[in-house]
Amino acid sequence: MAKSSAKPAGKTTGKPAPAINIGISEKDRAAIAKGLSRLLADTYTLYLTTHNFHWNVTGPMFNTLHLMFMAQYTELWAAVDPVAERIRSLGHPAPGSYAQFSKLASIPDVPVVPPKALEMVRILVQGHEAVARTARELFPLADKASDEPTADLLTQRLTVHEQTAWMLRSLLEE
């Protein structure tokens, strides 16, 4: 039987992966990845809160809020992957456990007892504003490091969170 010259799947050449050389220093990549990890934790925590509120909203605004919360948690779910993948692109592992998220997040976990509908809205306003602050805090570092992909990601997230906070805040006006 002839031996194949092809390497078996999963085997490496024994050589280490090349060092990351994307024009951003290791120090800056580490600091940006740390900030993005906080953004990821905030986004995921807000996703869970919004999804919980979607399930548990009651009252006269049920249908409106149920549908609004679904649109919002769907957007948040779609947002976590690009944030995590940017962390990986910078050469760092993305956090992905509840324990890591609880340590990194700036926003509290969802209340154990579901609040009334307008309190849900108030909590979500505060959550979106907190995520916007987390993104904004990282922006100067990304800008200083000429990390345009991260700056673009932050700009996109800021737009979504600020607009969502405004729309939710509008529901609280008398």
XYZ file of N, CA and C in Angstrom:
522
model
N 0.846 -1.178 0.000
C 0.000 0.000 0.000
C 0.890 1.238 0.000
N 0.638 2.153 -0.894
C 1.440 3.367 -1.013
C 1.037 4.357 0.063
N 2.048 5.054 0.582
C 1.772 6.083 1.585
C 1.398 7.375 0.884
N 0.414 8.044 1.455
C -0.017 9.333 0.916
C 0.937 10.415 1.410
N 1.228 11.356 0.555
C 2.092 12.458 0.965
C 1.283 13.582 1.619
N -0.047 13.454 1.565
C -0.889 14.484 2.189
C -0.824 14.353 3.701
N -0.850 15.524 4.392
C -0.835 15.512 5.850
C -2.236 15.159 6.349
N -2.329 14.375 7.413
C -3.640 14.083 7.993
C -4.297 15.369 8.487
N -5.608 15.396 8.441
C -6.344 16.576 8.897
C -5.991 16.869 10.341
N -5.819 18.139 10.658
C -5.535 18.543 12.018
C -4.059 18.562 12.363
N -3.214 18.042 11.509
C -1.773 18.044 11.774
C -1.190 19.371 11.308
N -0.221 19.868 12.079
C 0.434 21.115 11.696
C 1.843 20.820 11.218
N 2.474 21.830 10.716
C 3.838 21.679 10.218
C 4.853 21.741 11.350
N 4.394 22.000 12.565
C 5.301 22.140 13.694
C 5.817 23.552 13.842
N 5.509 24.400 12.897
C 5.939 25.786 12.964
C 4.869 26.598 13.709
N 5.301 27.565 14.517
C 4.319 28.407 15.203
C 3.603 29.322 14.197
N 2.409 29.721 14.567
C 1.684 30.675 13.726
C 2.482 31.971 13.669
N 2.428 32.646 12.543
C 3.169 33.907 12.455
C 2.616 34.929 13.452
N 3.481 35.793 13.919
C 3.076 36.861 14.834
C 2.092 37.785 14.125
N 1.200 38.353 14.890
C 0.228 39.292 14.330
C 0.952 40.590 14.003
N 0.794 41.034 12.773
C 1.447 42.262 12.310
C 0.459 43.031 11.447
N -0.508 43.664 12.114
C -1.560 44.403 11.391
C -1.400 45.911 11.533
N -0.271 46.344 12.092
C -0.024 47.777 12.226
C -0.543 48.367 13.524
N -0.949 47.507 14.456
C -1.389 47.952 15.783
C -0.518 47.204 16.790
N 0.084 47.925 17.703
C 1.003 47.300 18.674
C 0.257 46.288 19.537
N 1.014 45.350 20.083
C 0.420 44.343 20.982
C -0.246 45.020 22.174
N 0.391 46.040 22.712
C -0.166 46.756 23.867
C -1.526 47.357 23.511
N -1.604 48.015 22.362
C -2.879 48.616 21.943
C -3.914 47.548 21.607
N -3.480 46.457 20.941
C -4.419 45.372 20.634
C -5.003 44.780 21.911
N -4.163 44.611 22.934
C -4.625 44.058 24.209
C -5.615 45.010 24.885
N -5.301 46.294 24.884
C -6.190 47.275 25.525
C -7.527 47.372 24.783
N -7.471 47.355 23.466
C -8.704 47.421 22.671
C -9.529 46.155 22.879
N -8.875 44.994 22.885
C -9.590 43.732 23.119
C -10.245 43.726 24.497
N -9.565 44.292 25.487
C -10.145 44.379 26.839
C -11.413 45.243 26.816
N -11.347 46.378 26.133
C -12.521 47.250 26.018
C -13.648 46.587 25.239
N -13.283 45.899 24.166
C -14.301 45.190 23.381
C -14.922 44.045 24.185
N -14.153 43.439 25.070
C -14.702 42.384 25.931
C -15.763 42.961 26.864
N -15.536 44.166 27.360
C -16.546 44.840 28.185
C -17.786 45.157 27.344
N -17.561 45.606 26.106
C -18.687 45.886 25.214
C -19.473 44.609 24.918
N -18.771 43.519 24.693
C -19.425 42.242 24.442
C -20.259 41.815 25.654
N -19.693 41.946 26.852
C -20.411 41.573 28.074
C -21.647 42.443 28.269
N -21.510 43.737 28.037
C -22.666 44.630 28.162
C -23.738 44.280 27.135
N -23.321 44.037 25.913
C -24.268 43.716 24.839
C -25.006 42.422 25.146
N -24.277 41.410 25.585
C -24.904 40.120 25.876
C -25.841 40.227 27.080
N -25.443 40.959 28.092
C -26.296 41.144 29.264
C -27.567 41.894 28.877
N -27.430 42.921 28.051
C -28.606 43.665 27.596
C -29.485 42.788 26.706
N -28.868 41.944 25.890
C -29.634 40.983 25.086
C -30.495 40.103 25.996
N -29.886 39.522 27.031
C -30.630 38.633 27.935
C -31.763 39.377 28.637
N -31.489 40.587 29.076
C -32.515 41.393 29.745
C -33.673 41.671 28.797
N -33.352 42.082 27.588
C -34.390 42.415 26.603
C -35.206 41.184 26.248
N -34.553 40.051 26.082
C -35.269 38.818 25.749
C -36.169 38.410 26.918
N -35.670 38.537 28.129
C -36.472 38.248 29.310
C -37.712 39.144 29.346
N -37.530 40.418 29.090
C -38.667 41.338 29.109
C -39.659 41.004 28.000
N -39.187 40.575 26.863
C -40.062 40.134 25.768
C -40.970 39.003 26.256
N -40.404 38.057 26.979
C -41.184 36.927 27.483
C -42.159 37.337 28.578
N -41.772 38.313 29.400
C -42.511 38.575 30.634
C -43.306 39.864 30.681
N -43.325 40.634 29.593
C -44.079 41.890 29.604
C -45.581 41.599 29.708
N -46.274 42.443 30.450
C -47.728 42.343 30.594
C -48.315 43.749 30.562
N -49.625 43.817 30.489
C -50.310 45.100 30.582
C -50.837 45.579 29.251
N -51.408 46.804 29.272
C -52.071 47.337 28.079
C -51.149 47.544 26.874
N -49.849 47.674 27.115
C -48.892 47.879 26.014
C -48.241 46.560 25.597
N -48.818 45.432 26.018
C -48.194 44.129 25.786
C -47.754 43.941 24.341
N -48.674 44.052 23.401
C -48.348 43.726 22.012
C -47.255 44.645 21.471
N -47.378 45.923 21.720
C -46.389 46.888 21.242
C -44.995 46.578 21.812
N -44.934 46.385 23.126
C -43.632 46.135 23.756
C -43.096 44.755 23.414
N -43.968 43.763 23.358
C -43.542 42.410 23.011
C -42.834 42.420 21.647
N -43.436 43.072 20.680
C -42.844 43.147 19.337
C -41.596 44.028 19.320
N -41.628 45.141 20.034
C -40.471 46.033 20.084
C -39.284 45.333 20.733
N -39.534 44.654 21.840
C -38.454 43.947 22.526
C -37.883 42.839 21.641
N -38.742 42.173 20.869
C -38.246 41.118 19.977
C -37.305 41.705 18.921
N -37.684 42.822 18.337
C -36.820 43.465 17.344
C -35.485 43.865 17.996
N -35.553 44.356 19.233
C -34.343 44.807 19.912
C -33.443 43.643 20.308
N -34.015 42.559 20.855
C -33.128 41.453 21.245
C -32.551 40.752 20.016
N -33.285 40.763 18.910
C -32.762 40.174 17.670
C -31.557 40.979 17.173
N -31.659 42.290 17.251
C -30.542 43.148 16.834
C -29.346 42.936 17.752
N -29.589 42.849 19.059
C -28.504 42.643 20.016
C -27.827 41.289 19.798
N -28.634 40.263 19.515
C -28.076 38.927 19.259
C -27.139 38.975 18.044
N -27.561 39.687 17.019
C -26.735 39.793 15.808
C -25.470 40.617 16.062
N -25.485 41.457 17.090
C -24.343 42.339 17.357
C -23.215 41.647 18.098
N -23.503 40.587 18.846
C -22.442 39.998 19.673
C -21.355 39.334 18.833
N -21.719 38.710 17.732
C -20.727 38.002 16.926
C -19.672 38.938 16.333
N -20.046 40.058 15.707
C -19.001 40.951 15.191
C -18.069 41.495 16.276
N -18.600 41.735 17.473
C -17.746 42.220 18.558
C -16.749 41.127 18.956
N -17.254 39.911 19.149
C -16.374 38.792 19.525
C -15.339 38.524 18.435
N -15.755 38.576 17.181
C -14.821 38.314 16.088
C -13.770 39.415 15.957
N -14.103 40.636 16.329
C -13.089 41.702 16.308
C -12.041 41.442 17.386
N -12.495 40.978 18.551
C -11.553 40.619 19.620
C -10.594 39.545 19.111
N -11.131 38.536 18.443
C -10.307 37.450 17.901
C -9.349 37.983 16.822
N -9.825 38.906 15.992
C -8.974 39.481 14.942
C -7.783 40.224 15.530
N -7.951 40.724 16.743
C -6.865 41.432 17.418
C -5.924 40.467 18.140
N -6.230 39.165 18.062
C -5.338 38.151 18.615
C -5.620 37.767 20.055
N -6.831 38.022 20.526
C -7.170 37.723 21.916
C -8.427 36.861 21.975
N -8.539 36.049 23.033
C -9.754 35.234 23.162
C -10.952 36.096 23.566
N -12.100 35.779 23.019
C -13.330 36.488 23.370
C -13.959 35.816 24.589
N -14.391 36.599 25.568
C -15.086 35.998 26.698
C -16.405 35.400 26.220
N -16.842 34.342 26.880
C -18.082 33.723 26.425
C -18.832 32.963 27.490
N -18.553 33.250 28.753
C -19.285 32.566 29.815
C -20.059 33.590 30.635
N -21.091 33.102 31.303
C -21.860 33.991 32.180
C -20.962 34.557 33.275
N -20.054 33.737 33.796
C -19.144 34.201 34.845
C -18.271 35.352 34.330
N -17.725 35.202 33.122
C -16.900 36.280 32.554
C -17.744 37.519 32.295
N -18.913 37.329 31.712
C -19.770 38.470 31.408
C -20.169 39.217 32.672
N -20.481 38.487 33.751
C -20.906 39.164 34.979
C -19.769 40.003 35.574
N -18.520 39.577 35.374
C -17.380 40.345 35.871
C -17.090 41.565 34.993
N -17.356 41.445 33.706
C -16.997 42.500 32.755
C -18.093 43.533 32.520
N -19.343 43.145 32.706
C -20.465 44.016 32.348
C -20.595 45.206 33.292
N -20.987 46.328 32.735
C -21.235 47.522 33.544
C -22.713 47.651 33.893
N -23.538 46.795 33.313
C -24.971 46.865 33.597
C -25.379 45.657 34.435
N -26.382 45.844 35.297
C -26.805 44.728 36.150
C -27.554 43.664 35.370
N -27.600 42.486 35.949
C -28.377 41.389 35.384
C -29.861 41.743 35.463
N -30.651 41.027 34.715
C -32.100 41.235 34.698
C -32.669 41.003 36.098
N -33.666 41.796 36.507
C -34.285 41.566 37.820
C -34.905 40.170 37.887
N -34.824 39.546 39.067
C -35.367 38.203 39.248
C -36.883 38.211 39.063
N -37.543 39.199 39.647
C -38.992 39.346 39.498
C -39.231 40.333 38.361
N -39.954 39.913 37.317
C -40.187 40.836 36.196
C -40.888 42.112 36.654
N -40.324 43.263 36.310
C -40.964 44.529 36.679
C -42.169 44.822 35.789
N -42.891 45.857 36.139
C -44.001 46.329 35.313
C -43.444 46.839 33.981
N -44.328 46.932 32.990
C -43.921 47.249 31.622
C -43.092 48.532 31.518
N -43.560 49.624 32.109
C -42.813 50.875 31.971
C -41.491 50.845 32.731
N -41.398 50.057 33.797
C -40.119 49.891 34.486
C -39.165 49.095 33.592
N -39.689 48.139 32.838
C -38.868 47.419 31.865
C -38.270 48.401 30.866
N -39.114 49.296 30.379
C -38.648 50.296 29.410
C -37.554 51.154 30.033
N -37.756 51.596 31.268
C -36.777 52.426 31.973
C -35.442 51.674 32.126
N -35.517 50.412 32.497
C -34.309 49.597 32.660
C -33.576 49.456 31.327
N -34.325 49.274 30.254
C -33.697 49.134 28.935
C -33.068 50.443 28.459
N -33.716 51.581 28.775
C -33.100 52.873 28.449
C -31.737 52.958 29.129
N -31.705 52.656 30.420
C -30.451 52.716 31.173
C -29.423 51.739 30.604
N -29.868 50.565 30.195
C -28.959 49.576 29.610
C -28.357 50.047 28.304
N -29.188 50.573 27.416
C -28.665 51.054 26.130
C -27.723 52.237 26.322
N -28.048 53.113 27.256
C -27.154 54.239 27.522
C -25.817 53.746 28.096
N -25.869 52.735 28.949
C -24.630 52.180 29.523
C -23.769 51.534 28.442
N -24.388 50.803 27.527
C -23.617 50.180 26.445
C -23.005 51.268 25.557
N -23.761 52.331 25.310
C -23.222 53.445 24.523
C -22.005 54.056 25.225
N -22.082 54.211 26.540
C -20.929 54.762 27.279
C -19.721 53.831 27.183
N -19.959 52.535 27.285
C -18.858 51.568 27.174
C -18.190 51.682 25.807
N -18.999 51.761 24.756
C -18.447 51.896 23.402
C -17.692 53.216 23.252
N -18.268 54.282 23.770
C -17.658 55.602 23.626
C -16.324 55.693 24.373
N -16.222 55.036 25.536
C -14.970 55.047 26.300
C -13.818 54.423 25.513
N -14.125 53.463 24.674
C -13.092 52.762 23.915
C -12.691 53.515 22.644
N -13.548 54.385 22.183
C -13.318 55.056 20.904
C -11.978 55.792 20.836
N -11.581 56.589 21.848
C -10.289 57.293 21.742
C -9.093 56.353 21.584
N -9.123 55.209 22.253
C -8.019 54.255 22.131
C -7.960 53.672 20.723
N -9.124 53.285 20.192
C -9.161 52.752 18.826
C -8.690 53.813 17.833
N -9.099 55.043 18.043
C -8.705 56.140 17.161
C -7.203 56.380 17.239
N -6.653 56.424 18.454
C -5.211 56.650 18.648
C -4.382 55.546 17.998
N -4.895 54.319 18.038
C -4.165 53.179 17.469
C -4.408 53.013 15.970
N -5.175 53.927 15.375
C -5.561 53.825 13.958
C -6.243 52.488 13.668
N -7.088 52.065 14.597
C -7.836 50.819 14.452
C -9.207 51.142 13.860
N -9.206 51.366 12.559
C -10.432 51.758 11.875
C -11.544 50.709 11.960
N -11.244 49.406 11.844
C -12.336 48.432 11.962
C -13.046 48.502 13.325
N -12.274 48.673 14.394
C -12.901 48.797 15.710
C -13.661 50.108 15.802
N -13.083 51.193 15.316
C -13.776 52.485 15.347
C -15.092 52.405 14.570
N -15.083 51.740 13.433
C -16.304 51.577 12.640
C -17.339 50.766 13.405
N -16.901 49.683 14.028
C -17.801 48.854 14.827
C -18.399 49.670 15.973
N -17.576 50.447 16.647
C -18.055 51.277 17.755
C -19.057 52.318 17.269
N -18.784 52.932 16.131
C -19.707 53.911 15.572
C -21.063 53.277 15.278
N -21.044 52.088 14.700
C -22.297 51.381 14.416
C -23.056 51.073 15.702
N -22.344 50.594 16.716
C -23.004 50.244 17.980
C -23.540 51.492 18.675
N -22.776 52.577 18.660
C -23.250 53.823 19.262
C -24.543 54.295 18.609
N -24.587 54.227 17.301
C -25.793 54.651 16.580
C -27.006 53.846 17.026
N -26.869 52.539 17.085
C -27.983 51.664 17.473
C -28.410 51.942 18.914
N -27.460 51.991 19.834
C -27.815 52.129 21.251
C -28.390 53.503 21.569
N -27.839 54.537 20.977
C -28.386 55.873 21.224
C -29.785 56.016 20.637
N -30.003 55.486 19.444
C -31.322 55.569 18.824
C -32.345 54.733 19.598
N -31.952 53.548 20.019
C -32.866 52.694 20.773
C -33.216 53.332 22.109
N -32.238 53.915 22.789
C -32.509 54.595 24.057
C -33.489 55.744 23.840
N -33.322 56.497 22.782
C -34.231 57.603 22.475
C -35.653 57.088 22.246
N -35.789 56.022 21.464
C -37.122 55.481 21.177
C -37.791 54.950 22.447
N -37.039 54.255 23.261
C -37.596 53.746 24.523
C -37.943 54.904 25.466
N -37.052 55.879 25.547
C -37.282 57.045 26.407
C -38.570 57.766 26.016
N -38.875 57.778 24.718
C -40.088 58.434 24.227
C -41.350 57.803 24.799
N -41.290 56.507 25.094
C -42.444 55.812 25.676
C -42.706 56.243 27.116
N -41.720 56.829 27.771
C -41.836 57.206 29.167
C -42.368 58.623 29.352
N -42.465 59.376 28.260
C -42.944 60.757 28.366
C -44.454 60.777 28.548
N -44.907 61.734 29.325
C -46.350 61.869 29.617
C -46.999 62.759 28.593
